[in-house]
Amino acid sequence: MKIGLVILLFLFFIGCSQIDSYNKTSENHSEYMIKSDPNEQFEYYNRGLIKYFSGDIIGSRKDYDKTIQLDPEFKYAYDNRGISKGDLGDFEGAVEDFDKAIELDPKFIYAYSNRGFTKTKLGDLEGAIADYDKAIKLNPKFKLAYFNRGNAKYFSDDYKGAINDYSKVINIDPKSQVAYNNRGLAKWELGEYKSSIEDYNKAIRLDPKYKLSYNNRGFTKAQLKDYKGAINDYNKTIELDPDFVLAYSNRGMAKLKLQDYNGAMEDYNKVIESDPDYEVAYYRRGLVKTKLRDYHGALEDYNKVIKLDPNFKQAYYNRGIIKTKLGDFDGALEDFGKTIKLDPNDKDAKEMHKKFQLTVSEK
């Protein structure tokens, strides 16, 4: 995925009872039932649900532990405990629970879908797609599985396959703004920028407060060199979410293209204030400072980029250029050499290295 764009991931599908309906038992009632009969596994299960939806993930997992202790064949408890484990970052443990749920019921579509999502988090995209395939085979109208399979295909660089899956979601649910957003992303990857914008337009019509699509549409407009239009979209994103750091970064780049260097500087300062370890912001601010002929400031920013990411090739090259302007030809030669080491095919770096090799040798 290209920097500047945002893809939306759906999380898990949580089963709310042994018959897929949410038992609205109050937590107080659950506490009473557990105290009066500690073998009431459904009460632990229901309390686990209540805790999960209240944000007490650790508490929900403990209640599912108790449920499983009381009823080792309760598939929904394994499935939901897997979800809680996933939320707590225990993805391997989550997969084990989904495995058990599927062992108990080989046609348990939600467990396949949830396991697929977890495998995506673990980087096992092939395994994730296989799980979504199984869920879809069991229920050809299971839109969440199509959506998440589309995401897995997207991350596998199968953009056409992702588009097909997002389109399937839209066929099932024409009001799914998230499917339009992600389909727009996949089209962007294929260079279908105008069609991508059409999808973002649709997502925004469905939800005028959908900040991700404003940001992504702005990024696509910038790709088409419509920088003013891009800035308008980033402005809207920031209006909807003043803490959306990526929108400031993207807007800064659009302002840089329009030679609004002071405006770009303000945006990158905001990004760095919010995320001091975001190397791209330092790199771009270095570009702005170079345009403003603040070479010492640019040098500091490129130094920071390289400290955060020692393999950021272009930062070495740009720092080399800055050093030539400051008369540090030895340092420039070293930076151009580092650029070539990272990318032996970089013609610009080779040319500059050759030029300043002669300059240094003539000193």
Short mmCIF file of C-alpha atoms in Angstrom, two decimals:
data_model
loop_
_atom_site.label_atom_id
_atom_site.label_comp_id
_atom_site.label_asym_id
_atom_site.label_seq_id
_atom_site.Cartn_x
_atom_site.Cartn_y
_atom_site.Cartn_z
CA MET A 1 0.00 0.00 0.00
CA LYS A 2 1.39 3.40 -0.95
CA ILE A 3 2.11 5.89 1.79
CA GLY A 4 -0.65 8.45 2.15
CA LEU A 5 -3.56 6.10 1.52
CA VAL A 6 -5.64 4.44 4.22
CA ILE A 7 -7.29 1.03 3.94
CA LEU A 8 -10.04 0.04 6.35
CA LEU A 9 -9.84 -3.36 8.02
CA PHE A 10 -12.88 -5.03 9.48
CA LEU A 11 -12.21 -6.92 12.66
CA PHE A 12 -13.93 -10.03 13.90
CA PHE A 13 -17.47 -11.30 13.81
CA ILE A 14 -18.42 -12.10 17.38
CA GLY A 15 -21.01 -14.80 18.04
CA CYS A 16 -23.42 -13.55 20.65
CA SER A 17 -24.92 -16.82 21.85
CA GLN A 18 -25.17 -20.48 21.10
CA ILE A 19 -27.96 -19.65 18.62
CA ASP A 20 -26.35 -16.47 17.18
CA SER A 21 -28.56 -14.03 19.01
CA TYR A 22 -27.45 -11.61 21.69
CA ASN A 23 -28.82 -12.65 25.07
CA LYS A 24 -29.43 -9.33 26.79
CA THR A 25 -29.03 -10.73 30.28
CA SER A 26 -27.81 -7.94 32.51
CA GLU A 27 -24.44 -8.30 34.19
CA ASN A 28 -26.07 -8.09 37.60
CA HIS A 29 -28.34 -11.01 36.70
CA SER A 30 -25.33 -12.95 35.42
CA GLU A 31 -23.51 -12.36 38.70
CA TYR A 32 -26.55 -13.59 40.62
CA MET A 33 -26.90 -16.74 38.52
CA ILE A 34 -23.17 -17.55 38.76
CA LYS A 35 -23.26 -17.26 42.55
CA SER A 36 -26.39 -19.38 42.85
CA ASP A 37 -25.22 -22.05 40.39
CA PRO A 38 -21.51 -21.96 39.44
CA ASN A 39 -22.08 -24.56 36.71
CA GLU A 40 -24.18 -22.21 34.62
CA GLN A 41 -21.73 -21.92 31.70
CA PHE A 42 -24.12 -19.80 29.68
CA GLU A 43 -24.11 -17.16 32.39
CA TYR A 44 -20.31 -16.95 32.27
CA TYR A 45 -20.57 -16.84 28.50
CA ASN A 46 -23.14 -14.02 28.54
CA ARG A 47 -21.13 -12.10 31.11
CA GLY A 48 -18.10 -12.51 28.87
CA LEU A 49 -20.07 -10.93 26.05
CA ILE A 50 -21.14 -8.03 28.23
CA LYS A 51 -17.58 -7.45 29.38
CA TYR A 52 -16.29 -7.62 25.81
CA PHE A 53 -18.73 -5.01 24.54
CA SER A 54 -17.96 -2.87 27.60
CA GLY A 55 -14.27 -2.89 26.71
CA ASP A 56 -13.15 -5.29 29.44
CA ILE A 57 -11.33 -7.67 27.09
CA ILE A 58 -9.28 -9.39 29.79
CA GLY A 59 -12.40 -9.96 31.86
CA SER A 60 -14.25 -11.38 28.87
CA ARG A 61 -11.43 -13.81 28.13
CA LYS A 62 -11.48 -15.05 31.74
CA ASP A 63 -15.23 -15.65 31.57
CA TYR A 64 -14.80 -17.61 28.33
CA ASP A 65 -12.07 -19.63 30.08
CA LYS A 66 -14.60 -20.55 32.76
CA THR A 67 -17.26 -21.32 30.15
CA ILE A 68 -14.92 -23.73 28.37
CA GLN A 69 -13.92 -25.32 31.66
CA LEU A 70 -17.59 -26.03 32.32
CA ASP A 71 -18.43 -27.03 28.74
CA PRO A 72 -15.37 -28.04 26.65
CA GLU A 73 -17.54 -28.49 23.54
CA PHE A 74 -19.11 -25.02 23.49
CA LYS A 75 -17.88 -23.81 20.08
CA TYR A 76 -19.01 -20.21 20.50
CA ALA A 77 -16.94 -19.84 23.65
CA TYR A 78 -13.80 -20.87 21.75
CA ASP A 79 -14.67 -18.52 18.90
CA ASN A 80 -15.28 -15.55 21.18
CA ARG A 81 -12.26 -16.30 23.34
CA GLY A 82 -10.22 -16.33 20.14
CA ILE A 83 -11.54 -12.85 19.39
CA SER A 84 -10.59 -11.63 22.87
CA LYS A 85 -7.12 -13.13 22.50
CA GLY A 86 -6.74 -11.43 19.14
CA ASP A 87 -7.71 -8.08 20.63
CA LEU A 88 -5.04 -8.64 23.29
CA GLY A 89 -2.39 -9.39 20.66
CA ASP A 90 -2.24 -13.15 21.26
CA PHE A 91 -2.79 -14.09 17.62
CA GLU A 92 -1.31 -17.58 17.88
CA GLY A 93 -3.58 -18.35 20.83
CA ALA A 94 -6.52 -16.94 18.90
CA VAL A 95 -5.82 -19.27 15.95
CA GLU A 96 -5.74 -22.23 18.33
CA ASP A 97 -9.20 -21.30 19.64
CA PHE A 98 -10.61 -20.89 16.13
CA ASP A 99 -9.06 -24.25 15.21
CA LYS A 100 -10.90 -25.84 18.13
CA ALA A 101 -14.19 -24.17 17.20
CA ILE A 102 -13.85 -25.52 13.65
CA GLU A 103 -12.93 -28.96 14.96
CA LEU A 104 -16.18 -28.94 16.94
CA ASP A 105 -18.16 -27.68 13.93
CA PRO A 106 -16.49 -27.93 10.49
CA LYS A 107 -19.26 -25.71 9.06
CA PHE A 108 -18.79 -22.88 11.57
CA ILE A 109 -18.43 -20.02 9.07
CA TYR A 110 -17.67 -17.30 11.63
CA ALA A 111 -14.73 -19.26 13.00
CA TYR A 112 -13.28 -19.57 9.49
CA SER A 113 -13.75 -15.84 8.93
CA ASN A 114 -12.23 -14.91 12.28
CA ARG A 115 -9.31 -17.28 11.78
CA GLY A 116 -8.77 -15.75 8.36
CA PHE A 117 -8.58 -12.28 9.85
CA THR A 118 -6.10 -13.46 12.48
CA LYS A 119 -3.93 -15.13 9.85
CA THR A 120 -3.90 -11.83 7.98
CA LYS A 121 -2.56 -10.15 11.13
CA LEU A 122 0.12 -12.86 11.32
CA GLY A 123 1.09 -12.29 7.69
CA ASP A 124 -0.23 -15.66 6.53
CA LEU A 125 -2.19 -14.19 3.63
CA GLU A 126 -2.45 -17.46 1.73
CA GLY A 127 -3.90 -19.18 4.79
CA ALA A 128 -6.26 -16.27 5.38
CA ILE A 129 -7.60 -16.41 1.82
CA ALA A 130 -8.14 -20.17 2.16
CA ASP A 131 -10.23 -19.57 5.30
CA TYR A 132 -12.31 -16.89 3.62
CA ASP A 133 -12.80 -19.21 0.64
CA LYS A 134 -14.23 -21.81 3.01
CA ALA A 135 -16.52 -19.31 4.74
CA ILE A 136 -17.81 -18.06 1.39
CA LYS A 137 -18.37 -21.60 0.14
CA LEU A 138 -20.51 -22.22 3.23
CA ASN A 139 -22.36 -18.91 2.81
CA PRO A 140 -22.04 -17.24 -0.63
CA LYS A 141 -23.66 -14.06 0.75
CA PHE A 142 -21.31 -13.59 3.70
CA LYS A 143 -20.19 -10.06 2.87
CA LEU A 144 -17.67 -9.75 5.73
CA ALA A 145 -15.74 -12.71 4.34
CA TYR A 146 -15.67 -11.13 0.86
CA PHE A 147 -14.50 -7.84 2.36
CA ASN A 148 -11.72 -9.36 4.41
CA ARG A 149 -10.69 -11.66 1.57
CA GLY A 150 -10.46 -8.53 -0.56
CA ASN A 151 -8.13 -7.03 2.04
CA ALA A 152 -5.97 -10.16 2.09
CA LYS A 153 -5.75 -10.09 -1.71
CA TYR A 154 -4.91 -6.38 -1.58
CA PHE A 155 -2.02 -7.05 0.78
CA SER A 156 -0.95 -9.90 -1.53
CA ASP A 157 -0.76 -7.36 -4.40
CA ASP A 158 -3.66 -9.13 -6.14
CA TYR A 159 -5.47 -5.87 -6.81
CA LYS A 160 -7.80 -7.25 -9.47
CA GLY A 161 -8.85 -10.03 -7.12
CA ALA A 162 -9.39 -7.47 -4.36
CA ILE A 163 -11.57 -5.36 -6.67
CA ASN A 164 -13.68 -8.41 -7.48
CA ASP A 165 -14.25 -9.11 -3.79
CA TYR A 166 -15.07 -5.51 -2.90
CA SER A 167 -17.46 -5.45 -5.87
CA LYS A 168 -19.13 -8.55 -4.48
CA VAL A 169 -19.63 -6.77 -1.16
CA ILE A 170 -21.19 -3.84 -3.01
CA ASN A 171 -23.51 -6.19 -4.90
CA ILE A 172 -24.68 -7.63 -1.59
CA ASP A 173 -24.79 -4.26 0.18
CA PRO A 174 -24.86 -1.23 -2.17
CA LYS A 175 -24.57 1.10 0.84
CA SER A 176 -21.23 -0.25 2.04
CA GLN A 177 -19.07 2.86 1.96
CA VAL A 178 -16.08 0.91 3.27
CA ALA A 179 -16.21 -1.41 0.25
CA TYR A 180 -16.22 1.59 -2.10
CA ASN A 181 -13.30 3.09 -0.18
CA ASN A 182 -11.18 -0.04 -0.36
CA ARG A 183 -12.09 -0.72 -3.97
CA GLY A 184 -10.92 2.80 -4.71
CA LEU A 185 -7.59 1.93 -3.10
CA ALA A 186 -7.18 -1.19 -5.21
CA LYS A 187 -7.99 0.78 -8.36
CA TRP A 188 -5.39 3.36 -7.33
CA GLU A 189 -2.77 0.63 -7.18
CA LEU A 190 -3.65 -0.29 -10.78
CA GLY A 191 -3.34 3.33 -11.91
CA GLU A 192 -7.10 3.68 -12.44
CA TYR A 193 -7.16 7.08 -10.75
CA LYS A 194 -10.38 8.50 -12.21
CA SER A 195 -12.31 5.33 -11.43
CA SER A 196 -10.74 5.37 -7.98
CA ILE A 197 -12.07 8.89 -7.39
CA GLU A 198 -15.54 7.75 -8.48
CA ASP A 199 -15.47 5.13 -5.73
CA TYR A 200 -14.40 7.68 -3.12
CA ASN A 201 -17.17 10.00 -4.34
CA LYS A 202 -19.67 7.21 -3.81
CA ALA A 203 -18.34 6.44 -0.34
CA ILE A 204 -18.60 10.12 0.62
CA ARG A 205 -22.15 10.39 -0.74
CA LEU A 206 -23.09 7.42 1.43
CA ASP A 207 -21.36 8.95 4.45
CA PRO A 208 -20.44 12.66 4.18
CA LYS A 209 -18.36 12.32 7.36
CA TYR A 210 -16.24 9.43 6.12
CA LYS A 211 -12.78 10.90 6.67
CA LEU A 212 -10.79 8.05 5.11
CA SER A 213 -12.33 8.59 1.70
CA TYR A 214 -11.69 12.34 1.81
CA ASN A 215 -8.03 11.63 2.57
CA ASN A 216 -7.75 8.96 -0.11
CA ARG A 217 -9.55 11.07 -2.69
CA GLY A 218 -7.21 13.93 -1.92
CA PHE A 219 -4.20 11.69 -2.39
CA THR A 220 -5.56 10.51 -5.74
CA LYS A 221 -6.26 14.08 -6.88
CA ALA A 222 -2.66 14.92 -6.04
CA GLN A 223 -1.59 12.01 -8.22
CA LEU A 224 -3.51 13.70 -11.04
CA LYS A 225 -1.76 17.00 -10.14
CA ASP A 226 -5.00 18.56 -8.89
CA TYR A 227 -3.24 19.89 -5.80
CA LYS A 228 -5.86 22.50 -4.92
CA GLY A 229 -8.57 19.85 -5.05
CA ALA A 230 -6.38 17.59 -2.95
CA ILE A 231 -5.91 20.30 -0.32
CA ASN A 232 -9.67 20.83 -0.14
CA ASP A 233 -10.11 17.13 0.62
CA TYR A 234 -7.35 17.12 3.23
CA ASN A 235 -8.93 20.20 4.82
CA LYS A 236 -12.20 18.28 5.10
CA THR A 237 -10.41 15.27 6.58
CA ILE A 238 -8.79 17.47 9.22
CA GLU A 239 -12.08 19.24 9.92
CA LEU A 240 -13.63 15.84 10.65
CA ASP A 241 -10.63 14.65 12.66
CA PRO A 242 -8.11 17.30 13.80
CA ASP A 243 -5.78 14.51 14.97
CA PHE A 244 -5.57 12.75 11.60
CA VAL A 245 -1.77 12.99 11.25
CA LEU A 246 -1.56 11.48 7.77
CA ALA A 247 -3.86 14.16 6.35
CA TYR A 248 -1.49 16.90 7.58
CA SER A 249 1.42 15.07 5.96
CA ASN A 250 -0.43 14.69 2.68
CA ARG A 251 -1.60 18.31 2.74
CA GLY A 252 1.95 19.43 3.37
CA MET A 253 3.09 17.63 0.23
CA ALA A 254 0.33 19.24 -1.85
CA LYS A 255 1.30 22.68 -0.50
CA LEU A 256 4.92 21.94 -1.36
CA LYS A 257 3.87 21.20 -4.95
CA LEU A 258 2.05 24.55 -5.05
CA GLN A 259 5.16 26.28 -3.65
CA ASP A 260 3.35 27.23 -0.45
CA TYR A 261 6.46 26.47 1.54
CA ASN A 262 5.42 28.16 4.76
CA GLY A 263 2.10 26.34 4.71
CA ALA A 264 3.87 23.05 4.06
CA MET A 265 6.27 23.75 6.93
CA GLU A 266 3.36 24.30 9.31
CA ASP A 267 1.81 20.98 8.31
CA TYR A 268 5.02 19.00 8.75
CA ASN A 269 5.70 20.67 12.08
CA LYS A 270 2.25 19.49 13.15
CA VAL A 271 2.97 15.95 11.98
CA ILE A 272 6.30 15.80 13.82
CA GLU A 273 4.75 17.26 16.96
CA SER A 274 2.15 14.47 16.88
CA ASP A 275 4.54 11.69 15.81
CA PRO A 276 8.22 12.47 16.54
CA ASP A 277 9.36 9.19 14.94
CA TYR A 278 7.65 9.65 11.56
CA GLU A 279 10.70 9.73 9.28
CA VAL A 280 8.74 10.69 6.16
CA ALA A 281 7.67 13.96 7.80
CA TYR A 282 11.29 14.88 8.54
CA TYR A 283 12.24 13.97 4.98
CA ARG A 284 9.53 16.15 3.48
CA ARG A 285 10.25 18.99 5.87
CA GLY A 286 13.84 18.73 4.70
CA LEU A 287 12.58 19.26 1.15
CA VAL A 288 10.70 22.37 2.27
CA LYS A 289 13.70 23.78 4.13
CA THR A 290 15.82 23.19 1.04
CA LYS A 291 13.36 25.22 -1.02
CA LEU A 292 13.58 27.97 1.61
CA ARG A 293 17.39 27.72 1.46
CA ASP A 294 17.57 26.77 5.11
CA TYR A 295 20.32 24.26 4.40
CA HIS A 296 21.41 23.76 7.99
CA GLY A 297 17.80 23.05 8.95
CA ALA A 298 17.44 20.65 6.04
CA LEU A 299 20.64 18.87 7.08
CA GLU A 300 19.26 18.37 10.59
CA ASP A 301 16.06 16.88 9.18
CA TYR A 302 17.89 14.46 6.87
CA ASN A 303 20.14 13.45 9.77
CA LYS A 304 16.99 12.62 11.73
CA VAL A 305 15.53 10.62 8.85
CA ILE A 306 18.67 8.50 8.58
CA LYS A 307 18.78 7.98 12.34
CA LEU A 308 15.19 6.68 12.24
CA ASP A 309 15.70 4.67 9.05
CA PRO A 310 19.32 3.92 8.09
CA ASN A 311 18.16 2.47 4.75
CA PHE A 312 16.25 5.56 3.57
CA LYS A 313 18.16 5.91 0.30
CA GLN A 314 16.81 9.26 -0.88
CA ALA A 315 17.65 10.88 2.45
CA TYR A 316 21.33 10.09 1.90
CA TYR A 317 21.20 11.51 -1.62
CA ASN A 318 19.43 14.69 -0.52
CA ARG A 319 21.77 15.10 2.43
CA GLY A 320 24.65 14.77 0.00
CA ILE A 321 23.21 17.60 -2.09
CA ILE A 322 22.83 19.77 1.02
CA LYS A 323 26.42 19.07 2.03
CA THR A 324 27.63 20.26 -1.38
CA LYS A 325 25.81 23.53 -0.79
CA LEU A 326 27.49 23.84 2.61
CA GLY A 327 30.92 23.06 1.17
CA ASP A 328 31.26 19.66 2.85
CA PHE A 329 32.39 17.76 -0.25
CA ASP A 330 33.90 14.84 1.65
CA GLY A 331 30.62 14.32 3.49
CA ALA A 332 28.67 14.65 0.25
CA LEU A 333 30.87 12.05 -1.44
CA GLU A 334 30.26 9.67 1.44
CA ASP A 335 26.48 10.16 1.21
CA PHE A 336 26.40 9.60 -2.55
CA GLY A 337 28.44 6.44 -1.98
CA LYS A 338 25.92 5.25 0.59
CA THR A 339 23.08 5.94 -1.86
CA ILE A 340 24.81 3.79 -4.48
CA LYS A 341 25.39 1.03 -1.95
CA LEU A 342 21.65 0.97 -1.21
CA ASP A 343 20.75 1.20 -4.91
CA PRO A 344 23.55 0.35 -7.37
CA ASN A 345 21.33 1.48 -10.27
CA ASP A 346 20.80 5.05 -9.04
CA LYS A 347 22.14 7.08 -12.00
CA ASP A 348 21.88 10.46 -10.26
CA ALA A 349 23.88 9.25 -7.29
CA LYS A 350 26.52 7.73 -9.57
CA GLU A 351 26.85 10.98 -11.49
CA MET A 352 27.17 13.08 -8.33
CA HIS A 353 29.61 10.61 -6.79
CA LYS A 354 31.82 10.76 -9.88
CA LYS A 355 31.67 14.56 -9.97
CA PHE A 356 32.62 15.07 -6.34
CA GLN A 357 35.21 12.33 -6.41
CA LEU A 358 37.07 14.57 -8.87
CA THR A 359 36.41 17.63 -6.71
CA VAL A 360 37.78 15.97 -3.59
CA SER A 361 40.81 14.54 -5.42
CA GLU A 362 41.68 18.01 -6.72
CA LYS A 363 41.69 19.58 -3.26
#
